[in-house]
């Protein structure tokens, strides 16, 4: 089958996949705002914006449909959002609440198939391949209705969920986006072209303005143009890589997105509560970012060899410094010392508005291999002991004295792009 | 819309249903706060959280006008009224 596909691909004549639609994409859209509206009836039908920490410079990380319909977008600053909707209600996020909703959603999904992948805190995929007997050959549409009703029964009647069903992950997600909120759509070979005909390029998951411009430059203006473009043209005029063939197959309903994602980097960032370039103010916050990055690194069983430290300045400039070391590292002390060395090189002519640290060049950890140097072993044992204590009594029960100020201010963010850290972050209710 | 932090212990009468939708099996029915009885008409959401090692069940309740965040400490067996969101009556 794969050889046939590769051959057809080479000849640029791959037909639309006739695979039955067995992938279900479930998406609690506007999840944080919707959860708050479920919890607090007085917020229902009102424009609502969510932020991690209310401050003058904060930005909207989630918005209710009532706010989105009036032009408020995720990522917008509070000032701009209030210009559009003066009566916009702003709430700080309540992570344990969203974790509970996530757990309920995941539990319901896992009751239908062993092959469930949670893509983020508010969306996931059920792969129904090989489960036909288990679900008694019931149509997936019926199961989708059942999932919607179970969620309402477990969480509340305000909870709405978008469900899409398709032959691959891409089309299932596209289907889930068609009729928000509370939609249920199926895309298969029968209606694929019809659906594409009704959409714009940026309606396709993964195609944002930047990709749209590249497609436009190659004479591709609609999803129908896109699917009718040969793989060769996509490779030579648009993507210049293997990504072209992936899009060629993805658009036709073949699965190319089921590879597990490889951990490339871990990091943290913080939009400063006060604009400053004063070490006394910045270092507790910076140290705290380093320690939380170290926790993520160790949680993933990885060591790093590189660090990037970056900052945004009040003048609008961006600054970053990076360095790769020969030996790998994973303890909080090592991360902080290396990151601080880079951070001290930052420009001093303007206050900072945001700062961040990222560890890269990750590899499976070498922890457990004793070093020739006793000092290294001591530090590794100390890190292990601190992690164990925090594991037992809650995150950051033990931490560096210097991070005390930072811990009070830097709030735990909710990871949008994956569920990898949820267990780590919410161990003590965050 | 006004958010008022309270954080005061309160008396609560709770109803435990034998059957029904899982979200609504346990529901605070009435609360006495500052000598006044408040009857709840809707449970918005119940979710668990932790304060240190203590398990807290958070109940977001409504009396039809205001919303209330009630916290039940499963170890100390106490009810705390955490916040009131004053609605538009």
Short mmCIF file of N, CA and C in Angstrom, two decimals, chain A residues 34 92 104 120 134 179 211 238 244 265 267-268 270 276 290 367 373 396 407:
data_model
loop_
_atom_site.label_atom_id
_atom_site.label_comp_id
_atom_site.label_asym_id
_atom_site.label_seq_id
_atom_site.Cartn_x
_atom_site.Cartn_y
_atom_site.Cartn_z
N UNK A 34 -15.28 29.31 28.36
CA UNK A 34 -16.50 28.51 28.47
C UNK A 34 -16.61 27.85 29.86
N UNK A 92 -8.69 36.29 35.75
CA UNK A 92 -7.42 35.54 35.78
C UNK A 92 -7.74 34.06 35.64
N UNK A 104 -11.75 15.16 32.72
CA UNK A 104 -13.08 14.60 32.39
C UNK A 104 -13.15 14.28 30.90
N UNK A 120 -3.77 18.95 23.51
CA UNK A 120 -3.52 20.07 24.41
C UNK A 120 -4.52 19.97 25.55
N UNK A 134 -15.49 -3.34 19.36
CA UNK A 134 -15.60 -2.77 20.70
C UNK A 134 -16.77 -1.79 20.79
N UNK A 179 -18.19 24.30 12.15
CA UNK A 179 -19.37 24.95 12.73
C UNK A 179 -19.20 25.15 14.23
N UNK A 211 2.08 31.36 5.46
CA UNK A 211 2.02 30.30 4.45
C UNK A 211 1.09 30.70 3.30
N UNK A 238 6.81 26.26 -3.43
CA UNK A 238 6.23 26.73 -2.16
C UNK A 238 7.06 26.29 -0.95
N UNK A 244 6.20 19.53 1.35
CA UNK A 244 5.33 19.59 0.17
C UNK A 244 4.57 18.27 0.00
N UNK A 265 12.96 21.40 22.54
CA UNK A 265 13.46 22.39 23.49
C UNK A 265 12.45 22.59 24.62
N UNK A 267 11.43 25.55 27.82
CA UNK A 267 11.75 26.89 28.31
C UNK A 267 10.58 27.55 28.99
N UNK A 268 10.83 28.77 29.46
CA UNK A 268 9.79 29.58 30.07
C UNK A 268 9.99 31.03 29.66
N UNK A 270 8.36 35.24 30.55
CA UNK A 270 7.53 36.00 31.48
C UNK A 270 7.41 37.44 30.99
N UNK A 276 11.44 47.19 33.71
CA UNK A 276 12.65 47.57 34.44
C UNK A 276 13.86 46.84 33.84
N UNK A 290 14.41 30.02 35.44
CA UNK A 290 15.45 28.99 35.24
C UNK A 290 15.09 27.72 36.00
N UNK A 367 21.79 11.06 33.81
CA UNK A 367 21.72 10.99 35.26
C UNK A 367 21.86 9.54 35.72
N UNK A 373 34.08 13.41 39.31
CA UNK A 373 34.27 14.54 40.23
C UNK A 373 33.19 14.52 41.32
N UNK A 396 7.86 23.48 44.35
CA UNK A 396 8.46 24.68 44.93
C UNK A 396 8.25 24.83 46.43
N UNK A 407 8.76 33.66 42.58
CA UNK A 407 7.68 32.68 42.72
C UNK A 407 6.35 33.35 43.02
#
